[in-house]
Structure formats: structure tokens, C-alpha cells
JSON list of C-alpha atoms in Angstrom, two decimals:
[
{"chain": "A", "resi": 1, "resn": "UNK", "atom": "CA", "xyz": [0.00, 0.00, 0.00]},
{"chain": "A", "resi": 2, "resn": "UNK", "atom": "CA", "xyz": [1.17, 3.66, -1.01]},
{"chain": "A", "resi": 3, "resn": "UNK", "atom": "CA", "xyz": [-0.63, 6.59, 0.53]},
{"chain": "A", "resi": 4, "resn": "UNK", "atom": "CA", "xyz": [0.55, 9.58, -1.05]},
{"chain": "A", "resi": 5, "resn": "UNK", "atom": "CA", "xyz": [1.99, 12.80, 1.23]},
{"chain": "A", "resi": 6, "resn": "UNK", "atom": "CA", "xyz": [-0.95, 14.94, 2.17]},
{"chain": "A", "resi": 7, "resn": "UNK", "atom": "CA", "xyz": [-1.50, 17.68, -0.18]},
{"chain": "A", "resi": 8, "resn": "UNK", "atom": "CA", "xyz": [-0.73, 15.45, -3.26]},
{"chain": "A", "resi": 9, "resn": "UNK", "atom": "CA", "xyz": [-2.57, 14.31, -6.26]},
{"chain": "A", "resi": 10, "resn": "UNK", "atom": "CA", "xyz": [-1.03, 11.23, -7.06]},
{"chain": "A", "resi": 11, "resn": "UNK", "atom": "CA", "xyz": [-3.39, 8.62, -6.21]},
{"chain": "A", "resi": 12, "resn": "UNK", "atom": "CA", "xyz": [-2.83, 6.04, -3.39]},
{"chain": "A", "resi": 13, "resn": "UNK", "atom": "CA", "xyz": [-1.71, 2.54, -4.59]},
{"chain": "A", "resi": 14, "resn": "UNK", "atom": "CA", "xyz": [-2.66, -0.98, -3.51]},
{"chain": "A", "resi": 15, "resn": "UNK", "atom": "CA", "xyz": [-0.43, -3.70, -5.28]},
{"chain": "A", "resi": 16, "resn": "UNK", "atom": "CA", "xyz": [-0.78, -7.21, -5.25]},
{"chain": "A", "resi": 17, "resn": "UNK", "atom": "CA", "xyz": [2.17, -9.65, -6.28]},
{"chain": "A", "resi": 18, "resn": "UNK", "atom": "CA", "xyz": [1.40, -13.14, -7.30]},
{"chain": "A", "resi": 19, "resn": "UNK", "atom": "CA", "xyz": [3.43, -16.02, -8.62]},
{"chain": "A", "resi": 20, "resn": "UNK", "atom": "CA", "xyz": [1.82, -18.44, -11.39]},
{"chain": "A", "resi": 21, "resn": "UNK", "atom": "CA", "xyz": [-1.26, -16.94, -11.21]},
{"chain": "A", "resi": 22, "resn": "UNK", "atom": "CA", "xyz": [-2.96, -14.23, -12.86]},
{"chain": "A", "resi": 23, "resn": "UNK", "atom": "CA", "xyz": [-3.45, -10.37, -12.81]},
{"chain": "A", "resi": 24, "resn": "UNK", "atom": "CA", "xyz": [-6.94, -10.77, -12.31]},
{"chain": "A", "resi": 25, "resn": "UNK", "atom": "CA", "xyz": [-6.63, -13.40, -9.54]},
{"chain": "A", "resi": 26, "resn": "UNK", "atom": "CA", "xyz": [-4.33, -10.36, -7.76]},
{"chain": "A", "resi": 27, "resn": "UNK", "atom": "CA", "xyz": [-6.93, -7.88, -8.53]},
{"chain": "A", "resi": 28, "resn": "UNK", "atom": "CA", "xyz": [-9.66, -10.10, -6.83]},
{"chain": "A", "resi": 29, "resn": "UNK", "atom": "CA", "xyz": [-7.67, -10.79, -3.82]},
{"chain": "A", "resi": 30, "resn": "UNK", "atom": "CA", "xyz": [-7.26, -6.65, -3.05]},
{"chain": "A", "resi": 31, "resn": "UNK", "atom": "CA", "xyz": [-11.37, -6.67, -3.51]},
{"chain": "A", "resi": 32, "resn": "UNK", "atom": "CA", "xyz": [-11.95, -10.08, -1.79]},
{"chain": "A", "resi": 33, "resn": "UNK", "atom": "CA", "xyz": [-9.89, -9.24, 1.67]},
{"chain": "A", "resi": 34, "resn": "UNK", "atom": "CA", "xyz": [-11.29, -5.49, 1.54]},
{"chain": "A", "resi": 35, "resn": "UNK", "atom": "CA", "xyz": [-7.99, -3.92, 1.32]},
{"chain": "A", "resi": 36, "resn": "UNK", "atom": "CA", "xyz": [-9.38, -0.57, 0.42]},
{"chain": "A", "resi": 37, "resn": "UNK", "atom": "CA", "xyz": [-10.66, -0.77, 4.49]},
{"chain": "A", "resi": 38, "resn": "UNK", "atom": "CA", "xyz": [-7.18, 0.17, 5.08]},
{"chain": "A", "resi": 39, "resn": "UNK", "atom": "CA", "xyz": [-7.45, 4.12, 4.27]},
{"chain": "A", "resi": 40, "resn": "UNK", "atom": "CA", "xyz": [-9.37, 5.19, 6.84]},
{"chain": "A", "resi": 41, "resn": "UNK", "atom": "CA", "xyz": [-8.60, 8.73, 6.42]},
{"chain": "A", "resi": 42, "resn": "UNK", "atom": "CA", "xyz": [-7.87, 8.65, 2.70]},
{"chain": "A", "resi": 43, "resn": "UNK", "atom": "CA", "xyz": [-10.52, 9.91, 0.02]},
{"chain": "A", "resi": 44, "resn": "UNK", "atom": "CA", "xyz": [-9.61, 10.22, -3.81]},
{"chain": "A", "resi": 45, "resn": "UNK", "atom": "CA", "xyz": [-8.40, 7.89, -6.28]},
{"chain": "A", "resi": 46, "resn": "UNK", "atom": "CA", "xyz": [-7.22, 4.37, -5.57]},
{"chain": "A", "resi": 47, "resn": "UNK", "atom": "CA", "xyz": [-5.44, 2.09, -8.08]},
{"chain": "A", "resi": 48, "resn": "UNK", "atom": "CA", "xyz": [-5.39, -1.01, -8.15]},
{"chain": "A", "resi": 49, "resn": "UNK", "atom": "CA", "xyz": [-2.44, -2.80, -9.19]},
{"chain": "A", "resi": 50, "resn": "UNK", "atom": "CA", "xyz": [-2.73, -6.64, -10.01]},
{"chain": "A", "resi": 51, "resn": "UNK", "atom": "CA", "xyz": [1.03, -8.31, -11.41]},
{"chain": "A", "resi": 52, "resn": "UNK", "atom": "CA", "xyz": [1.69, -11.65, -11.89]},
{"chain": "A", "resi": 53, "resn": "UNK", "atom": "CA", "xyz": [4.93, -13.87, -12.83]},
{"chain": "A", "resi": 54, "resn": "UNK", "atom": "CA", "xyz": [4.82, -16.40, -14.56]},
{"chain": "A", "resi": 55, "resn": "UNK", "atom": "CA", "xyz": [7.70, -19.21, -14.28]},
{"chain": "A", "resi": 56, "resn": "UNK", "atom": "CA", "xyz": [7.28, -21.30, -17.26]},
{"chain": "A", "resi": 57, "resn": "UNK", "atom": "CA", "xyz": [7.35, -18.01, -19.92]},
{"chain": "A", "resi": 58, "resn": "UNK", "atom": "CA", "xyz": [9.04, -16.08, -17.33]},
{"chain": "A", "resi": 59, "resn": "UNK", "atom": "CA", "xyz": [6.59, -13.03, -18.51]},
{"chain": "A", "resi": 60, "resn": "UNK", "atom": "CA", "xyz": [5.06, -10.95, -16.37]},
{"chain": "A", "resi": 61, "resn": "UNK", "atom": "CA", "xyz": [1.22, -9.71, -16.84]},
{"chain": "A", "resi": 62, "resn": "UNK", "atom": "CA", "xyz": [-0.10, -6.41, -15.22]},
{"chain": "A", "resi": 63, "resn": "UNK", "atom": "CA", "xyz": [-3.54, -5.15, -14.55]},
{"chain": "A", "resi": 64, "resn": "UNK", "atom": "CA", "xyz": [-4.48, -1.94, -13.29]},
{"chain": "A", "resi": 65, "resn": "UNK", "atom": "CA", "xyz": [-8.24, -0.89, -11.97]},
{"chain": "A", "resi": 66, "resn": "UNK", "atom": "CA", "xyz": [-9.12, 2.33, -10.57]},
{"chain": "A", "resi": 67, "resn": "UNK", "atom": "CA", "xyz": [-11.62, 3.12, -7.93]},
{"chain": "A", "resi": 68, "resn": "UNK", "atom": "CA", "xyz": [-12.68, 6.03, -6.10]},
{"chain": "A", "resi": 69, "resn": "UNK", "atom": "CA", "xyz": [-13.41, 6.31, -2.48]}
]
């Protein structure tokens, strides 16, 4: 989790690393264990940032959702 320096406009980051999964799967996790409950005092834009690895191709996949809270 990034929470950008009051005062900022960047938006706040939540990233999720997985290994021989998926992007999506990473994605679904953030949403699935309510990570967004962790910015209590935080309101703007959130993104969410799903990469994955995988070992066999040894190429990495990225996907990127924003939200707003």
C-alpha cells in the first residue's frame, strides 16, 4: 500500500504480487480481503495494481483498476 503525502494528487496505490497466477486473480484478492478498508482517512483515487509472474514463460502480466473512495 502507497498513501501519497498529504496535499498530493497522485493517487494512493494498492499492489498485489502473485506467482503463477494471474493479474486478475491479484486484482480479486485486493477486492476479496477489503484492502481498500485500510485508508481510513484517505478519500480520492485508488489504483489497483494486479502483477503476476509467470515461471514457465518467465513473462510478467499487469492489470491496473481504478476506484474512487
Amino acid at each position: 500500500i502507497y498513501l501519497p503525502k498529504k496535499g498530493k494528487t497522485a493517487p494512493a496505490l494498492i499492489i498485489e504480487l502473485k506467482y503463477d497466477k494471474t493479474a486478475d486473480t491479484a486484482i480479486k484478492q485486493i477486492k476479496e480481503r477489503q484492502y481498500l478498508n485500510y485508508f481510513d482517512d484517505y478519500k480520492g483515487k485508488v489504483l489497483l495494481v494486479g502483477i503476476n509472474y509467470n515461471p514457465k514463460s518467465k513473462d510478467h502480466d499487469c492489470l491496473i483498476e481504478e476506484v474512487t473512495i
